[in-house]
Short mmCIF file of N, CA and C in Angstrom, two decimals:
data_model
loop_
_atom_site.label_atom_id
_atom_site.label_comp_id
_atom_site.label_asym_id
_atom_site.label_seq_id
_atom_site.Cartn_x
_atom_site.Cartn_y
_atom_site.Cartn_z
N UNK A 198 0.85 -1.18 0.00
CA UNK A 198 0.00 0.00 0.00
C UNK A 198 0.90 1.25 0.00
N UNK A 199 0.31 2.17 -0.78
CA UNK A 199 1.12 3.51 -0.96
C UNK A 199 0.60 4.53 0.00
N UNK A 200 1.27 5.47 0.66
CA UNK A 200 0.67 6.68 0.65
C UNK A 200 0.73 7.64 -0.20
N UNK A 201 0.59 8.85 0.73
CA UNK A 201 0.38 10.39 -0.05
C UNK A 201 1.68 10.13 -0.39
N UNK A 202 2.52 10.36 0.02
CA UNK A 202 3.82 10.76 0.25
C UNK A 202 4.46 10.17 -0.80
N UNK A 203 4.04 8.66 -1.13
CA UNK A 203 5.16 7.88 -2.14
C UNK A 203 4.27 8.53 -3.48
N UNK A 204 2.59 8.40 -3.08
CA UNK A 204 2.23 8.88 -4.96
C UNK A 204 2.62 10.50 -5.69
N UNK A 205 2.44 11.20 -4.49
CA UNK A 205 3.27 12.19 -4.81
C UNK A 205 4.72 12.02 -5.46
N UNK A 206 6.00 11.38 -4.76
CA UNK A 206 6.81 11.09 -6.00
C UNK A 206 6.47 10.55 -6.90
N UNK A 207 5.52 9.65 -6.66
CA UNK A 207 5.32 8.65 -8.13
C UNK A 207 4.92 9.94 -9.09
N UNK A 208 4.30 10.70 -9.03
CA UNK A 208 3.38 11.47 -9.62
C UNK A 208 4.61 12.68 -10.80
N UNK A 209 5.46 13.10 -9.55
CA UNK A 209 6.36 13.73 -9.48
C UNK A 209 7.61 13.45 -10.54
N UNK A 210 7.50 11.54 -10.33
CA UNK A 210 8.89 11.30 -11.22
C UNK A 210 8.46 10.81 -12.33
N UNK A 211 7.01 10.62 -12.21
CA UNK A 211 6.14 10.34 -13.89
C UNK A 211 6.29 11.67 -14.50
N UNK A 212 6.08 12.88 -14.25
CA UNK A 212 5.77 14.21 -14.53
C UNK A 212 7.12 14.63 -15.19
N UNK A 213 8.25 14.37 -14.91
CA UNK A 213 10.06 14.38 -15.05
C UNK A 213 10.08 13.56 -16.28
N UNK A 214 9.76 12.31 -16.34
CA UNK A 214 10.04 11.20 -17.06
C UNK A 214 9.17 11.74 -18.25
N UNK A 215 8.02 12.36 -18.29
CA UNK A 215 7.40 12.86 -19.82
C UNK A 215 8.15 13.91 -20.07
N UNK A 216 8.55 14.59 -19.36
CA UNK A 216 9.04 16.28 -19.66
C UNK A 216 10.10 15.87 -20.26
N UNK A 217 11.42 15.28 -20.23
CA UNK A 217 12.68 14.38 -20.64
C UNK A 217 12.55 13.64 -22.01
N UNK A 218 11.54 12.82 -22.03
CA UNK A 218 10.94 12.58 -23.18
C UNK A 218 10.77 13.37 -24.08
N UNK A 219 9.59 14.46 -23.86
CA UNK A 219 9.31 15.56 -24.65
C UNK A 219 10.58 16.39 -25.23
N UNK A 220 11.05 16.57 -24.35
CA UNK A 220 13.08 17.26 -24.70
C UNK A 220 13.59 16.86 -25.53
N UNK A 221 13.79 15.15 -25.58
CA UNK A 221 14.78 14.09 -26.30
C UNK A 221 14.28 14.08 -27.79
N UNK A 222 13.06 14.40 -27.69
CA UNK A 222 12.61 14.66 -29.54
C UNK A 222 11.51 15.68 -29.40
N UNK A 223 12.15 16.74 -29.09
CA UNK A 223 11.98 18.33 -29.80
C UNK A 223 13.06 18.58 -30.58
N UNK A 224 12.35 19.19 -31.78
CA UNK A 224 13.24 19.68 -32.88
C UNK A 224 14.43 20.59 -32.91
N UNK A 225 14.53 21.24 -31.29
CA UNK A 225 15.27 22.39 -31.13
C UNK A 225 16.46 21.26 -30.78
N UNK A 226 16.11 19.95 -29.74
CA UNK A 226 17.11 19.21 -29.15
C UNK A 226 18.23 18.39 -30.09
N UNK A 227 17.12 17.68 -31.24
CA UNK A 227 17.72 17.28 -32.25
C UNK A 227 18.69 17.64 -32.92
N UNK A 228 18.29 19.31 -33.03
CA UNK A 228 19.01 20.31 -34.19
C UNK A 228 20.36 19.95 -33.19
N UNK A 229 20.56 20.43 -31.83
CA UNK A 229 21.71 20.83 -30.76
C UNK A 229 22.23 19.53 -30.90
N UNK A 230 21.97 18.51 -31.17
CA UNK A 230 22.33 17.37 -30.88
C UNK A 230 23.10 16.77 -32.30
N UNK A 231 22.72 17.26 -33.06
CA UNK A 231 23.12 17.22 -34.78
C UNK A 231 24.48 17.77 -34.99
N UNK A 232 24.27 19.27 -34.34
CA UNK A 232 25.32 20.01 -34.41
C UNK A 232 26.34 19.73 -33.81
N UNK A 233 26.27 19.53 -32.29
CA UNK A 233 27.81 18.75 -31.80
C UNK A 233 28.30 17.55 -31.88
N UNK A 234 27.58 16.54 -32.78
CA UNK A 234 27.81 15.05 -33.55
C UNK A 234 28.56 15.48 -34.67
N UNK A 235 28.62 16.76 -35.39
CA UNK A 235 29.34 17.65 -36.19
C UNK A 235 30.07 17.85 -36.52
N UNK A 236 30.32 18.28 -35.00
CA UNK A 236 31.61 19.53 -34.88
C UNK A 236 32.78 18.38 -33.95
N UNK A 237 31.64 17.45 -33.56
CA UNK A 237 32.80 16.09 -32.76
C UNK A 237 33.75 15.72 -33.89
N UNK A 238 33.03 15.42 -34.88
CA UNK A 238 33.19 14.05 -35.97
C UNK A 238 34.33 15.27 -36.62
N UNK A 239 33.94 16.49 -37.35
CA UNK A 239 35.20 17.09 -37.96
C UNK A 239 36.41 17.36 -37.35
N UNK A 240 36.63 17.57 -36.11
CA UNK A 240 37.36 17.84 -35.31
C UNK A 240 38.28 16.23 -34.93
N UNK A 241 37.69 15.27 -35.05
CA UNK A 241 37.95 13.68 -34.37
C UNK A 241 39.19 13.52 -36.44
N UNK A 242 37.90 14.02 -36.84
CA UNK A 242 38.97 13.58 -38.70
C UNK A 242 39.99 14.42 -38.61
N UNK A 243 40.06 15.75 -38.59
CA UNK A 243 41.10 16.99 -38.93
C UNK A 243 42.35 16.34 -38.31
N UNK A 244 42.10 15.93 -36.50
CA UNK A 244 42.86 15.32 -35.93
C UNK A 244 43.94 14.29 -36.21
N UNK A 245 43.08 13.26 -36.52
CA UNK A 245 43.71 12.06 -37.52
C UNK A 245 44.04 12.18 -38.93
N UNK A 246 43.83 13.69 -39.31
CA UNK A 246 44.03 14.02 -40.74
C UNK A 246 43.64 13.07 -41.88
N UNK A 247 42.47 12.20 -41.78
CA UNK A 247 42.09 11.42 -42.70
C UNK A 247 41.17 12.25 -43.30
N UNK A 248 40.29 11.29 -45.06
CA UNK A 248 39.36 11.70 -45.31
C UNK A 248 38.19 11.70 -44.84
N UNK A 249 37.09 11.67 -45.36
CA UNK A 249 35.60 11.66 -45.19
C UNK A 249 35.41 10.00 -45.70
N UNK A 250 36.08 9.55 -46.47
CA UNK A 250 35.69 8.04 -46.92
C UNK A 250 36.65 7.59 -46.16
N UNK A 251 38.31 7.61 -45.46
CA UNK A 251 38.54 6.78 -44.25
C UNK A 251 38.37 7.08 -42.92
N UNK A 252 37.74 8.13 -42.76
CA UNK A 252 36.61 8.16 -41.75
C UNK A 252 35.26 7.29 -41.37
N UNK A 253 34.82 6.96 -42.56
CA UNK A 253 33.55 6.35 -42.61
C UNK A 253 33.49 5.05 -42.76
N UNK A 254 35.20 4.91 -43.30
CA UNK A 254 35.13 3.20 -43.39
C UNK A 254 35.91 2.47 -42.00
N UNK A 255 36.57 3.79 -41.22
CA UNK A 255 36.84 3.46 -39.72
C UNK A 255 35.75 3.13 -38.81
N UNK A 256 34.71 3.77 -38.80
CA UNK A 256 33.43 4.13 -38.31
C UNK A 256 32.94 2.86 -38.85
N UNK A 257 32.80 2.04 -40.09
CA UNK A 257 32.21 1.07 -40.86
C UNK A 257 30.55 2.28 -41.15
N UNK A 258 30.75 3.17 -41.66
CA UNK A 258 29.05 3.45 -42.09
C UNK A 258 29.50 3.89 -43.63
N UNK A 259 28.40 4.42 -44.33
CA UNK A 259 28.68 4.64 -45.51
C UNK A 259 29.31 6.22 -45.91
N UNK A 260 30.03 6.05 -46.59
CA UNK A 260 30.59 7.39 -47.17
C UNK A 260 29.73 8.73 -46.67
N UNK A 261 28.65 8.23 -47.24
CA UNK A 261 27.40 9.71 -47.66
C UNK A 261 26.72 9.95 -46.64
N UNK A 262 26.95 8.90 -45.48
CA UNK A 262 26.17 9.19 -44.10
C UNK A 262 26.97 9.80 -43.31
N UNK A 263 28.09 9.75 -43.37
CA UNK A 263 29.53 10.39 -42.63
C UNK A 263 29.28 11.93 -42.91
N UNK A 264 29.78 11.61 -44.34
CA UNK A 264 29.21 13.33 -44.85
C UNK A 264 28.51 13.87 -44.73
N UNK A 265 27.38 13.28 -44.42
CA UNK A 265 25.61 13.75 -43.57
C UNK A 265 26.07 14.11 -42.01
N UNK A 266 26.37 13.37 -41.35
CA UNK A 266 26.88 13.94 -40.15
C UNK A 266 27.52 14.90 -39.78
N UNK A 267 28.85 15.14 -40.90
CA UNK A 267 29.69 16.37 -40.85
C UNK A 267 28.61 17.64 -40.87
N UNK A 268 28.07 17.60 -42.22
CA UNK A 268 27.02 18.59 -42.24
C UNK A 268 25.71 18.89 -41.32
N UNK A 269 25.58 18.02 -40.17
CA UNK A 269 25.19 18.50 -39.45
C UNK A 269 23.51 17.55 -38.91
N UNK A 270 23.29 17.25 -40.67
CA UNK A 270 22.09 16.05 -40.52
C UNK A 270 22.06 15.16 -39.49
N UNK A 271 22.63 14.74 -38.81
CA UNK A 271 22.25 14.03 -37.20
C UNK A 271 22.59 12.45 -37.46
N UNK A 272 22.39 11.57 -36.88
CA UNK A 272 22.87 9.92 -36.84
C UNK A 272 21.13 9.55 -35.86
N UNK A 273 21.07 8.49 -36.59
CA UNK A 273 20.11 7.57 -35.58
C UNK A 273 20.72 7.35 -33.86
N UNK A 274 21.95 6.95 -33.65
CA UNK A 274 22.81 6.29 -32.84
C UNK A 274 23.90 7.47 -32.52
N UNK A 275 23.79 8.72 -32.33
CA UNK A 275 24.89 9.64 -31.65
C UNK A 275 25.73 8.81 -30.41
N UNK A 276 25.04 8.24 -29.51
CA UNK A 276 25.51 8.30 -28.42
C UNK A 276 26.94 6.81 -29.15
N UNK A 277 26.31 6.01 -29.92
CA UNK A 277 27.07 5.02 -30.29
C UNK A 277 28.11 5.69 -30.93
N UNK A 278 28.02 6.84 -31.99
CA UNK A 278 28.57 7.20 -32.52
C UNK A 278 29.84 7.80 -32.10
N UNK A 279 29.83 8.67 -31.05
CA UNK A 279 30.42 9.62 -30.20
C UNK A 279 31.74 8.90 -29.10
N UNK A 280 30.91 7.29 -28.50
CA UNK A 280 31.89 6.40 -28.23
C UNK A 280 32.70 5.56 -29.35
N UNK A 281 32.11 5.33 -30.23
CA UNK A 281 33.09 4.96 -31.19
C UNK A 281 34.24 5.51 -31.45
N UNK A 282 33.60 7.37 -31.40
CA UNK A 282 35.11 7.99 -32.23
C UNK A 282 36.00 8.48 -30.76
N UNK A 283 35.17 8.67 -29.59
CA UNK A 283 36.28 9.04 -28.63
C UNK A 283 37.20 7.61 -28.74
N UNK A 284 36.73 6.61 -28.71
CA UNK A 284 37.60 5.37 -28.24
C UNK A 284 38.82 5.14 -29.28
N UNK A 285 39.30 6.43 -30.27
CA UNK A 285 39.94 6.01 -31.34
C UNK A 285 41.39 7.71 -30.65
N UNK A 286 40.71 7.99 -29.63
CA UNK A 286 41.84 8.89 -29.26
C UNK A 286 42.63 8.79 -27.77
#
């Protein structure tokens, strides 16, 4: 049995858990999230002074999706993405 006290958090950490949600795919979050998958990925190549195609075949994705990323278009998998390329420095 619950009381006040626990449904109130319940209530509280349901209320958090949509708001977080709502965040994670708003278009403003995406865009922010596009952009420093970006500015990671050009900065991770310049570094290693490779191209855009042995970048992408380090990464294993395709040429034109790499290049989509540089430019800013976003990845399904950032967070995968982001450990991939730190783990290469």
């Amino acid at each position: 049995m619950t009381g006040p006290k626990e449904k109130e958090i319940n209530s509280r950490m349901d209320l958090a858990a949509r708001e977080t949600k709502d965040l994670l795919q708003s278009p403003e979050y995406k865009a922010q999230q596009a952009a420093e998958l970006a500015e990671l990925c050009k900065a991770w190549r310049e570094k290693a002074d490779i191209p855009a195609s042995r970048a992408a075949q380090v990464l294993g994705i395709p040429k034109r999706t790499y290049e989509g990323i540089e430019q800013g278009r976003g990845f399904p998998y950032p967070l995968l993405l982001t450990h991939a390329i730190r783990s290469f420095d």
